Short mmCIF file of C-alpha atoms and ligand atoms in Angstrom, two decimals:
data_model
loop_
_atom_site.label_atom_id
_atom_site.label_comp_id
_atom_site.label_asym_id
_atom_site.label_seq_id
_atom_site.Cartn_x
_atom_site.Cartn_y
_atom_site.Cartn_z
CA UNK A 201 22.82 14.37 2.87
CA UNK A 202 25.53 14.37 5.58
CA UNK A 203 28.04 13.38 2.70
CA UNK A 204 27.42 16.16 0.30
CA UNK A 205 24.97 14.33 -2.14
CA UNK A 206 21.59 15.63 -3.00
CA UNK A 207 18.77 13.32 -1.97
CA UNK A 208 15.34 13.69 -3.58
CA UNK A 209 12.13 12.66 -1.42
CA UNK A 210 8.58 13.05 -2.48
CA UNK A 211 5.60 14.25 -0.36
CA UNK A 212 2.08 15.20 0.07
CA UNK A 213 -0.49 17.04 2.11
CA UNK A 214 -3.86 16.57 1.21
CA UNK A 215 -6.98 18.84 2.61
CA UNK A 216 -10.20 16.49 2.84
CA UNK A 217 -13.34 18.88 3.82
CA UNK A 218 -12.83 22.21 5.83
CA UNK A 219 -16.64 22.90 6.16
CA UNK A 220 -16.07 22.87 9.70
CA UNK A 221 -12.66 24.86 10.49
CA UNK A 222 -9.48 24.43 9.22
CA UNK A 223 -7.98 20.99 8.66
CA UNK A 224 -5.75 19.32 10.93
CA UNK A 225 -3.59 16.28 10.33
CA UNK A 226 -0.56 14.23 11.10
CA UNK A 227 2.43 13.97 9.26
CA UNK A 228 3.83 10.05 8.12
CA UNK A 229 7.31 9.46 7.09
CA UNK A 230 6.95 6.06 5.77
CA UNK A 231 8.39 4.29 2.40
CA UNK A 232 4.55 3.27 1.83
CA UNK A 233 3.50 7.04 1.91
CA UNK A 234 1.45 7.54 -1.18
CA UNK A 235 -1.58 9.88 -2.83
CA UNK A 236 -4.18 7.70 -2.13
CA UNK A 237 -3.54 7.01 1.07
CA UNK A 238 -2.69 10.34 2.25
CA UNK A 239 -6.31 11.54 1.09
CA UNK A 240 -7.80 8.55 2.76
CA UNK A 241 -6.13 9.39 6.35
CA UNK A 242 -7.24 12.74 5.56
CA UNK A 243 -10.97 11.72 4.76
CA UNK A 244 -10.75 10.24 8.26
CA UNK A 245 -9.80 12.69 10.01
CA UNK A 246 -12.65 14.94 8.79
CA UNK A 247 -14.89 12.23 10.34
CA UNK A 248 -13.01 11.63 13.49
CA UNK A 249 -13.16 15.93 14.56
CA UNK A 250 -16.50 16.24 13.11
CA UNK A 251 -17.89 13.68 15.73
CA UNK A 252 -16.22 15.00 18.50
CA UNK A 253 -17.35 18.21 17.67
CA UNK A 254 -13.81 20.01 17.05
CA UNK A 255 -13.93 23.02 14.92
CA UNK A 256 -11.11 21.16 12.19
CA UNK A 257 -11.52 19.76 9.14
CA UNK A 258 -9.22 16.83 7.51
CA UNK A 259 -5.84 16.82 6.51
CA UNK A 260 -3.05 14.49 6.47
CA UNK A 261 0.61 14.60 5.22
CA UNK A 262 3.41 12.62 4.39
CA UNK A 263 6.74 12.18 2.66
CA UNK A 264 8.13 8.86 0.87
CA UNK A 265 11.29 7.54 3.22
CA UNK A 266 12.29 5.27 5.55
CA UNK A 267 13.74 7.68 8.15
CA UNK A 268 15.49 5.07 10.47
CA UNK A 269 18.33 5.37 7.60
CA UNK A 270 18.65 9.35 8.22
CA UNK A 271 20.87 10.41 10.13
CA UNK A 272 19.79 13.49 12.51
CA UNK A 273 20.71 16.00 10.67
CA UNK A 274 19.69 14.55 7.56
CA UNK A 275 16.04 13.85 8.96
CA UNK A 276 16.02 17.91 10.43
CA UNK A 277 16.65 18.80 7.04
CA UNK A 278 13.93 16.51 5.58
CA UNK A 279 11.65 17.83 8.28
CA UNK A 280 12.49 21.69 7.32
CA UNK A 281 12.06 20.88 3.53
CA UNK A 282 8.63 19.28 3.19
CA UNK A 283 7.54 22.62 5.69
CA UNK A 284 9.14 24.71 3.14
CA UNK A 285 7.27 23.43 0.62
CA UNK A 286 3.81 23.20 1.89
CA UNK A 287 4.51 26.68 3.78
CA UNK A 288 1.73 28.56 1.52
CA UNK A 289 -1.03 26.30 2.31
CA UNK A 290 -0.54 25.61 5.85
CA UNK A 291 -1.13 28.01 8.33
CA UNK A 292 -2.22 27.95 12.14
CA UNK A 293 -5.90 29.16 10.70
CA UNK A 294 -5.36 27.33 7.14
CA UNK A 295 -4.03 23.41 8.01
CA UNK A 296 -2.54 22.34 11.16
CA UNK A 297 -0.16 19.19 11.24
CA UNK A 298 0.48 16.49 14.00
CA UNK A 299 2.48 13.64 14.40
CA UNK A 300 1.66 10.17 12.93
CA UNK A 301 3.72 6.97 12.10
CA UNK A 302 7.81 7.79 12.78
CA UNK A 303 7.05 11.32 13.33
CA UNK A 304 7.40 12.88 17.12
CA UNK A 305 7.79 16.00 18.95
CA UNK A 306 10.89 16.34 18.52
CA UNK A 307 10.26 16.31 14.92
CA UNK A 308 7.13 18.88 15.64
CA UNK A 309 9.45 21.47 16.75
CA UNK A 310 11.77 21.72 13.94
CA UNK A 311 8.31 21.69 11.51
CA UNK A 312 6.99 24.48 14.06
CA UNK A 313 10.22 26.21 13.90
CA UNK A 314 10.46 26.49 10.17
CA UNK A 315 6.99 27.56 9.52
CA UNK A 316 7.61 30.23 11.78
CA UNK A 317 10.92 31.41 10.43
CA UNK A 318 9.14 31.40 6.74
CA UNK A 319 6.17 33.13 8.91
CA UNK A 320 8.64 36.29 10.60
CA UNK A 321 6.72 35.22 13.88
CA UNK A 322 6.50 32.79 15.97
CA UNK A 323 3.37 30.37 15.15
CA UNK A 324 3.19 27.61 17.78
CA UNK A 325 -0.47 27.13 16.52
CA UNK A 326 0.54 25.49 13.46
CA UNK A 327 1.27 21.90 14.73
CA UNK A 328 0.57 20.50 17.79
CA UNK A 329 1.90 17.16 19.57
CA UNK A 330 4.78 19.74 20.32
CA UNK A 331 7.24 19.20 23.54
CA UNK A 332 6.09 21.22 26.22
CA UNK A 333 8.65 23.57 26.34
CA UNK A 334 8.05 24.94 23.32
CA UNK A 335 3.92 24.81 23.34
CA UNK A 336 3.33 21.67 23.62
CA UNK A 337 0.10 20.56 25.75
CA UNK A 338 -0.20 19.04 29.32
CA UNK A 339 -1.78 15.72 29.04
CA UNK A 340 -1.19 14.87 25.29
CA UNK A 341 0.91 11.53 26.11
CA UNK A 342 -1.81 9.50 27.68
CA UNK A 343 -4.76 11.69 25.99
CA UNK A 344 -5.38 8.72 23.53
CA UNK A 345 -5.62 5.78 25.78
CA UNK A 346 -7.26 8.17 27.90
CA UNK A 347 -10.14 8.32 25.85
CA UNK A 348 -10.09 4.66 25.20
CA UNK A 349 -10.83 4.13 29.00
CA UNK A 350 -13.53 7.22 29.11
CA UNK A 351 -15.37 5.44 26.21
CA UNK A 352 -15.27 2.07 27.96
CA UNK A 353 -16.74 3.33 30.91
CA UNK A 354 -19.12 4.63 29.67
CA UNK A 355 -20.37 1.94 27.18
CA UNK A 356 -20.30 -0.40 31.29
CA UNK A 357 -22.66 2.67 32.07
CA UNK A 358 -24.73 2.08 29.34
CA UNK A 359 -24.77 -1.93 29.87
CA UNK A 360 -25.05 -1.81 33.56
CA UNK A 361 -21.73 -3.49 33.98
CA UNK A 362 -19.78 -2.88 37.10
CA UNK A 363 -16.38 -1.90 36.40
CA UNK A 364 -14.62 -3.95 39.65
CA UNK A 365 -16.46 -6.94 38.12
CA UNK A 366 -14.99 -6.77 34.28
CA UNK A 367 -11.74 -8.37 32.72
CA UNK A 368 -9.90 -7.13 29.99
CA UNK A 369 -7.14 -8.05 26.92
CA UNK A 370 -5.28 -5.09 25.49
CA UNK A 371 -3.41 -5.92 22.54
CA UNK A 372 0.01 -3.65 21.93
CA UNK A 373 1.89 -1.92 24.72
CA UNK A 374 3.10 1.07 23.29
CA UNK A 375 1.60 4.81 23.21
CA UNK A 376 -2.25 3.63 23.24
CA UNK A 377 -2.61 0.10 24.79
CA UNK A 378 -0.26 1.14 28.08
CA UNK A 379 -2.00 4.04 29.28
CA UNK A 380 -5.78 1.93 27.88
CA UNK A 381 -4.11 -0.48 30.07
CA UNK A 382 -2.90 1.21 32.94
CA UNK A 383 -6.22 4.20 33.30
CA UNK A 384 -8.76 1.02 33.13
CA UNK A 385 -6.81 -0.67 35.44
CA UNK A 386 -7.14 2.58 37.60
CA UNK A 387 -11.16 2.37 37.24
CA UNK A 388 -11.14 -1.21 38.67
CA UNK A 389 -11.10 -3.63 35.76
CA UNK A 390 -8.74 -6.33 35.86
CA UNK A 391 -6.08 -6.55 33.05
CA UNK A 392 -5.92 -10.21 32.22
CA UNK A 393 -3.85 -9.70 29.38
CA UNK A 394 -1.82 -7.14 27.24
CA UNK A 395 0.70 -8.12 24.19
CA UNK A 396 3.57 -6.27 21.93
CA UNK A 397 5.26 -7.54 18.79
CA UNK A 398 7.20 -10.16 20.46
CA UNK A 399 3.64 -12.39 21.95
CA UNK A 400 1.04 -11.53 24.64
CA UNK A 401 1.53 -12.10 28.56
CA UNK A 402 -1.95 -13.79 30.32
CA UNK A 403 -2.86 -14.04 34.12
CA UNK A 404 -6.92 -15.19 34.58
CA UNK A 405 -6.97 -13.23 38.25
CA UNK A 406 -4.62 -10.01 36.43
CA UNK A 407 -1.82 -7.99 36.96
CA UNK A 408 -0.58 -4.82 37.78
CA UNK A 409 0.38 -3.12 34.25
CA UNK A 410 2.49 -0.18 35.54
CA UNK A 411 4.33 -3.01 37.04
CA UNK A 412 4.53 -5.20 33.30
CA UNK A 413 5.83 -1.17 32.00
CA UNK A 414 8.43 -1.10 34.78
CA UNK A 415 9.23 -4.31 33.87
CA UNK A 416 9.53 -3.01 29.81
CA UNK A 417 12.18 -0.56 30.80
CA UNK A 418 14.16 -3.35 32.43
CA UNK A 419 13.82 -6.57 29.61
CA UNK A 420 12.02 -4.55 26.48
CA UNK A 421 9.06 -6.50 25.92
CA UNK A 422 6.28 -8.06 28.02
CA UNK A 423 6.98 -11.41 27.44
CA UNK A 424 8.40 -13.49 30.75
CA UNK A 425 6.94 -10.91 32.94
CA UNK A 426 6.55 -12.93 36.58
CA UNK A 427 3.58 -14.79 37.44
CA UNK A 428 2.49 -14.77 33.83
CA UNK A 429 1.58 -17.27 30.87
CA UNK A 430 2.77 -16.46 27.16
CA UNK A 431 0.38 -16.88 24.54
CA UNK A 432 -0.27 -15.62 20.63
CA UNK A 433 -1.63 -12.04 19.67
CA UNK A 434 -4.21 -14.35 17.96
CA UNK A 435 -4.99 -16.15 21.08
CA UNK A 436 -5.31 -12.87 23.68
CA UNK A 437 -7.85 -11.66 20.74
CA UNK A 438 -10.29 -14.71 21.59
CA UNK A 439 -10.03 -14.33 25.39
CA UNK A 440 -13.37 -14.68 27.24
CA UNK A 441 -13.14 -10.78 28.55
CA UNK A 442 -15.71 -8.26 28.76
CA UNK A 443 -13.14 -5.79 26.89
CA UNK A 444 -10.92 -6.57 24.17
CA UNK A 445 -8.60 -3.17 23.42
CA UNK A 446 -6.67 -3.33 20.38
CA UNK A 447 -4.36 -1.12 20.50
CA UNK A 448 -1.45 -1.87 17.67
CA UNK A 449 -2.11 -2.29 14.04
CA UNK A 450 -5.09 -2.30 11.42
CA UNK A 451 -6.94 -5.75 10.27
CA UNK A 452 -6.88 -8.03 13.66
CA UNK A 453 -10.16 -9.30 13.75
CA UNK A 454 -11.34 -10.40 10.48
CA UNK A 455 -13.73 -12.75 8.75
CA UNK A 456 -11.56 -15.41 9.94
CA UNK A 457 -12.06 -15.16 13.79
CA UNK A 458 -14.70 -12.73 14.49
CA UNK A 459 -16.48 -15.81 15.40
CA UNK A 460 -14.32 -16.61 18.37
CA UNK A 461 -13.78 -13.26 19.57
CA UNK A 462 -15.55 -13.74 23.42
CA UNK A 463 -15.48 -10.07 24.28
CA UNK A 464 -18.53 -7.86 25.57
CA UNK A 465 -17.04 -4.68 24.19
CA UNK A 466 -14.07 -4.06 21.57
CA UNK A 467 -12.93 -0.86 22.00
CA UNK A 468 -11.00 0.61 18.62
CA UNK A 469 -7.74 2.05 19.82
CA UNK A 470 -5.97 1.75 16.92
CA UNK A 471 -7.06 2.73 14.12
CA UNK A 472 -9.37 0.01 11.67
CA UNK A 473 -8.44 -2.91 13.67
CA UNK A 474 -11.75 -4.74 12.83
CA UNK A 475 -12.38 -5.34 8.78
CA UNK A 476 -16.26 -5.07 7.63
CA UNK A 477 -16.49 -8.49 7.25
CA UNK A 478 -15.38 -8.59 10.95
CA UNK A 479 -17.96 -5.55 12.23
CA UNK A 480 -21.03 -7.72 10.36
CA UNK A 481 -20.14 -10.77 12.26
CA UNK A 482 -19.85 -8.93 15.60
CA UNK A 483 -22.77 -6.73 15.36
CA UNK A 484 -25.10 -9.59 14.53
CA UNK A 485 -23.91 -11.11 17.96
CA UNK A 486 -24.48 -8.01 19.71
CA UNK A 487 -21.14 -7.61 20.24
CA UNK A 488 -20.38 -3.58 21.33
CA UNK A 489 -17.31 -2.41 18.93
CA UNK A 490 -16.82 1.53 20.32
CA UNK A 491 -15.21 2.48 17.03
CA UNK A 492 -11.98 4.19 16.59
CA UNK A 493 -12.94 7.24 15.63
CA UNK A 494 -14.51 7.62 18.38
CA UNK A 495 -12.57 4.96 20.80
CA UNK A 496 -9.14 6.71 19.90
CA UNK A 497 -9.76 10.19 19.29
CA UNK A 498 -8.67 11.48 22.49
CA UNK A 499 -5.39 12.41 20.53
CA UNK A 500 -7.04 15.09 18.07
CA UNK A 501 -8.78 16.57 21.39
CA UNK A 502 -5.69 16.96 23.28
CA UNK A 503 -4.29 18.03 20.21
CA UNK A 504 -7.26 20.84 19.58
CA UNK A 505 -6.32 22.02 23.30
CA UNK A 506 -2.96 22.45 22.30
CA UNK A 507 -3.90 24.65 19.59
CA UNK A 508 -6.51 26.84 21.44
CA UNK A 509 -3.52 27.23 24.31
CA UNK A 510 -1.46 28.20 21.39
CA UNK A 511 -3.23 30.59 20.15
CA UNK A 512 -4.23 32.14 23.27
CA UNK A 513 -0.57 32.01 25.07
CA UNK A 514 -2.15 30.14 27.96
CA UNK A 515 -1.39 27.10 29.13
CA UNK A 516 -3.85 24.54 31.35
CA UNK A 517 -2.73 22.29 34.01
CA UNK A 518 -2.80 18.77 33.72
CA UNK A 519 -6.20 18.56 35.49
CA UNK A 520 -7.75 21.09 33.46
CA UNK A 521 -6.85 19.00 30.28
CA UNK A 522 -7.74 15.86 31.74
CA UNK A 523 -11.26 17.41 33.01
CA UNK A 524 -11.84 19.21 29.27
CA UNK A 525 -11.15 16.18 27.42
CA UNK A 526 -13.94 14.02 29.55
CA UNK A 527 -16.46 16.29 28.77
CA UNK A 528 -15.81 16.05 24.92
CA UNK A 529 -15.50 12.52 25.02
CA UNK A 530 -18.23 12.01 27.22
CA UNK A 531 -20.59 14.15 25.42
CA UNK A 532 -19.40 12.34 21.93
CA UNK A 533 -19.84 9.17 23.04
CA UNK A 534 -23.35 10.17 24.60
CA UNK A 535 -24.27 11.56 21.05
CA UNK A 536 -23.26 8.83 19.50
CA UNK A 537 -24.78 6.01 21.81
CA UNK A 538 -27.88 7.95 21.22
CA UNK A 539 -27.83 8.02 17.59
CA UNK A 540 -27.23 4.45 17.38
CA UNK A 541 -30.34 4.02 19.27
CA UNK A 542 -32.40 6.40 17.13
CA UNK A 543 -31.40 3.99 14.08
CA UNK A 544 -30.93 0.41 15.25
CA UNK A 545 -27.27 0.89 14.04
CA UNK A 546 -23.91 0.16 15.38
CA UNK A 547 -22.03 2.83 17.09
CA UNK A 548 -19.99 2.57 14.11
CA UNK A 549 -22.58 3.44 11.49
CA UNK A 550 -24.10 6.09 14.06
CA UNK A 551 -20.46 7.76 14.53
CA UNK A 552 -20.27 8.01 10.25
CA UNK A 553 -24.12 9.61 10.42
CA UNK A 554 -23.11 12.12 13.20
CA UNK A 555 -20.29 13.36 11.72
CA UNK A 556 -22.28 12.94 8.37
CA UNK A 557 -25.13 15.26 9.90
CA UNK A 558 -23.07 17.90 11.25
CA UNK A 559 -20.41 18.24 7.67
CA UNK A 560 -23.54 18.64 5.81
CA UNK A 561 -25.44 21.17 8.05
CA UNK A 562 -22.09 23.30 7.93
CA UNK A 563 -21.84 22.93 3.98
CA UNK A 564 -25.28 23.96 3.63
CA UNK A 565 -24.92 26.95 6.25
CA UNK A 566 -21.99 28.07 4.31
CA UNK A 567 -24.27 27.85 0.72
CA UNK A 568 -21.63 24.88 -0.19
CA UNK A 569 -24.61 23.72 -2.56
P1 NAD B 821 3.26 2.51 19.28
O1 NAD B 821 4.27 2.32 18.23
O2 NAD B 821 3.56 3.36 20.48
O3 NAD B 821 2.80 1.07 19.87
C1 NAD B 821 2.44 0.00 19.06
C2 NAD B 821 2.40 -1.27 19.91
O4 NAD B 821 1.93 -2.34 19.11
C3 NAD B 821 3.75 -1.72 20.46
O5 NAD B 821 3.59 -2.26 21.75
C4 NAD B 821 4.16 -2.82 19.47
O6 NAD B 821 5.07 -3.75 20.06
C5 NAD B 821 2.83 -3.44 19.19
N1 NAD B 821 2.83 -4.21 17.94
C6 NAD B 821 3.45 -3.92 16.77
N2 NAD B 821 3.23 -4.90 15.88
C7 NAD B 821 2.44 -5.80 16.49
C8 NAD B 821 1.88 -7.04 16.09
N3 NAD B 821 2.13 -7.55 14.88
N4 NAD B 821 1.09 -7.68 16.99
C9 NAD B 821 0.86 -7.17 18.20
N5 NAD B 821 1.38 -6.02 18.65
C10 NAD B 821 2.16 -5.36 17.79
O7 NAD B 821 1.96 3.04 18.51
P2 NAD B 821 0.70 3.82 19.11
O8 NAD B 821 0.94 5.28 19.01
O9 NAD B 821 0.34 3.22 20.43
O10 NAD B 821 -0.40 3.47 18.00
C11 NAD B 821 -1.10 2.23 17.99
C12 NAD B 821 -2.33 2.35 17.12
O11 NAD B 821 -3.15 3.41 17.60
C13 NAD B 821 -2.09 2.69 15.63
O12 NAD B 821 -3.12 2.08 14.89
C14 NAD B 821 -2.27 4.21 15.59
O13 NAD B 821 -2.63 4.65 14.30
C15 NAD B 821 -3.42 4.34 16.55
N6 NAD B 821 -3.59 5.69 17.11
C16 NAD B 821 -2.60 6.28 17.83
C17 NAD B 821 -2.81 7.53 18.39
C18 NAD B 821 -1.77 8.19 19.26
O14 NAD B 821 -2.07 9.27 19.82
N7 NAD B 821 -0.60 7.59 19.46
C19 NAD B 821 -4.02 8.21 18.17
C20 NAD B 821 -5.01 7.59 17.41
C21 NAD B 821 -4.79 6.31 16.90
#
C-alpha cells in the first residue's frame, strides 16, 4: 500500500468448459467477489460464445476489494499481482480475460502488460477490451448496445413490425442502454423513455437521446432533461412500448410485475434482468424476451475481434467491425429464432439448447466421453 503496509486480497479465475477454444472472461473487482459466483459468470460465458458461435470457452475472474478505496498506484499493483498469480494458466491460447464490474481499459493494459513481461514478449492477445493504442479494437465501446439494436431489429423483422412505427423504454444510461438508446433511435424507433440511478425521464412523442447524453455531460443524470416528465425505474418498466431495454442491473422484472409489463419485445441488455418466475409469466403472454446472452453479447464479439486482430497484428476499421459483428449477430439470432420455432420454446430456452447442441457435439468430437 502507498504507506508501506502489506495488504492481502483474495482472488479467483475459474475455467467453465473449453470444448470449444480457449476460455475467455472478464475480470470483477468487487467486495462481493466469491467462488461460487466466479464459476457461475464463468458457466455463462461458455453459453453466451457457444451461441454466437465464437471459438472460446468460459472463464471469469475476480479479486475480493472495493477498489474505489485504492489509490492508483495501489490498484496498478493489485492489477499486476492477481496477473502474477494466475500467469501459468492464462495465456492468449490458454484463458483470455476482459473487463467486467470496476474493471476498464486502463486496467486491461497494466494486466496485458504484466502477462507479457512474465511472457518475455509482448502478448496483446491475452485480454482484450484494451485502449486502442495499445491493441485495443475499433468499435468495442458501442459493440454491446450495438447488438442490442441488431437483435431488436431483427425480432421487428420477424414480427412484421415497422421500425418508424415502434416506441421504446431503455432502462440505465450508461455503457449499454446509451448506445441501445441512441443506434435504435438511429433505425427509426422513438425513445419514449430512458432512466439511470437517480429516476427515469418520459416524453409519449420521444426525444433525441444523443441530446439527453449531451445533456449528461452538462447536469450528470437524465433527470430534468427539457421537455420531459420524471417518473420511477418501476414505472418506465410498465410503459405501453413495443421495446422495453433493460440495460442496468439483474432482477427488474419479477413475479411481482411481469403482469404489467406492456412491452412487445424485452430485449436483455444487461445481464439476468428478468427472474424465471418473470420469463413464465411473459412467455405465456407471448411476450418476446431476446435473452441476454444473446441480446448483449455483442461485447464478447467485439471482444473475439480484438483477439483475432491481436494475434494477427492487423487492425480493422471501424466499418469492418461494425459490418463483422452484424453478421454474427445476425446469423445467431437467425439460429436461434429458428430453434425456438423447431421446439415451441422461448428464445431463451432455444439460446440454452443451441449452445447446448454445439458444447456437446465438440465434447463428443474431441472423445470427451
Ligand atoms: P454502466 O455502469 O456503464 O451503466 C449502468 C447504468 O445503470 C447507469 O446509467 C446507472 O445509472 C444505471 N443504474 C444503476 N443502478 C440503477 C438502478 N437501481 N435503477 C436504474 N438504473 C440504474 O454499466 P454497463 O456496462 O452499461 O452494464 C449494464 C448491464 O449490462 C450490466 O448488467 C452488465 O453486466 C451488462 N453487460 C454489459 C456489457 C458491456 O459491454 N458493458 C456487456 C454485456 C452485459
Amino acid at each position: 500500500m502507498d504507506d508501506g503496509r502489506l495488504e492481502v486480497y483474495k482472488g479467483y479465475r475459474a475455467q467453465h468448459n473449453t470444448a470449444l477454444g480457449p476460455a475467455k472472461g472478464g475480470i470483477r473487482f468487487h467486495q462481493n467477489v466469491n467462488m461460487d459466483e466466479v464459476k457461475t459468470l464463468s458457466f455463462w460465458m461458455t453459453f453466451k460464445c457457444a451461441i454466437l458461435n465464437l471459438p472460446y470457452g468460459g472463464g471469469k475472474g475476480g479479486v475480493i476489494v472495493e477498489p474505489r478505496n485504492l489509490s492508483r498506484r495501489e490498484l496498478e499493483s493489485l492489477s499486476r499481482g492477481y496477473i502474477q498469480k494466475i500467469a501459468p494458466i492464462i495465456g492468449e491460447y490458454v484463458d483470455i480475460l476482459a473487463p467486467d464490474v470496476n474493471t476498464d481499459s486502463r486496467i486491461m493494459g497494466w494486466m496485458m502488460d504484466e502477462y507479457s513481461k512474465s511472457f518475455g514478449r509482448l502478448a496483446s492477445g491475452v485480454i482484450t477490451g484494451k485502449p486502442k493504442t495499445i491493441g485495443g479494437s475499433a468499435g468495442r465501446g458501442s459493440a454491446t448496445g450495438r447488438g442490442v439494436m441488431f437483435t431488436v431489429r431483427e425480432a421487428f423483422k420477424k414480427l412484421g413490425l415497422n421500425a418508424n412505427q415502434t416506441t421504446a423504454a431503455v432502462q440505465g444510461f450508461g455503457n449499454v442502454g446509451s448506445f441501445t438508446a441512441k443506434l435504435l433511435y438511429d433505425i427509426g424507433v422513438t425513445i419514449v423513455a430512458v432512466s439511470d440511478v437517480h429516476g427515469a425521464i418520459y416524453k409519449a412523442d420521444g426525444f433525441n437521446p444523443y441530446a439527453v447524453e449531451e445533456y449528461i455531460k452538462d447536469k450528470g443524470s437524465v433527470m430534468g432533461f427539457p421537455g420531459t416528465s420524471s417518473m420511477s425505474n418501476a414505472e418506465l418498466l410498465e410503459l405501453p412500448v413495443t421495446v422495453l431495454a433493460p440495460c442496468a442491473l439483474e432482477s427488474q422484472i419479477t413475479g411481482d410485475n411481469a403482469d404489467r409489463i406492456k412491452a412487445r419485445i424485452i430485449a436483455e441488455g444487461a445481464n439476468g434482468p428478468t427472474t424465471p418466475a418473470a420469463d413464465e409469466v411473459l412467455a405465456n403472454r407471448g411476450v418476446m424476451i431476446i435473452p441476454d446472452v444473446l441480446a448483449n453479447a455483442g461485447g464478447v464479439t467485439v471482444s473475439y475481434f480484438e483477439w483475432v486482430q491481436n494475434l494477427y497484428r492487423y487492425y480493422w476499421t471501424e466499418k469492418e467491425v461494425h459490418a463483422r459483428q452484424e453478421e454474427m449477430m445476425v446469423e445467431a439470432f437467425e439460429k436461434v429464432y429458428e430453434t425456438s420455432k423447431k421446439y415451441q420454446s422461448t428464445l431463451r430456452v432455444a439460446a440454452y439448447i443451441v449452445a447446448l447442441e454445439r458444447l456437446t457435439e465438440a465434447m463428443k468430437l474431441r472423445g470427451w466421453y
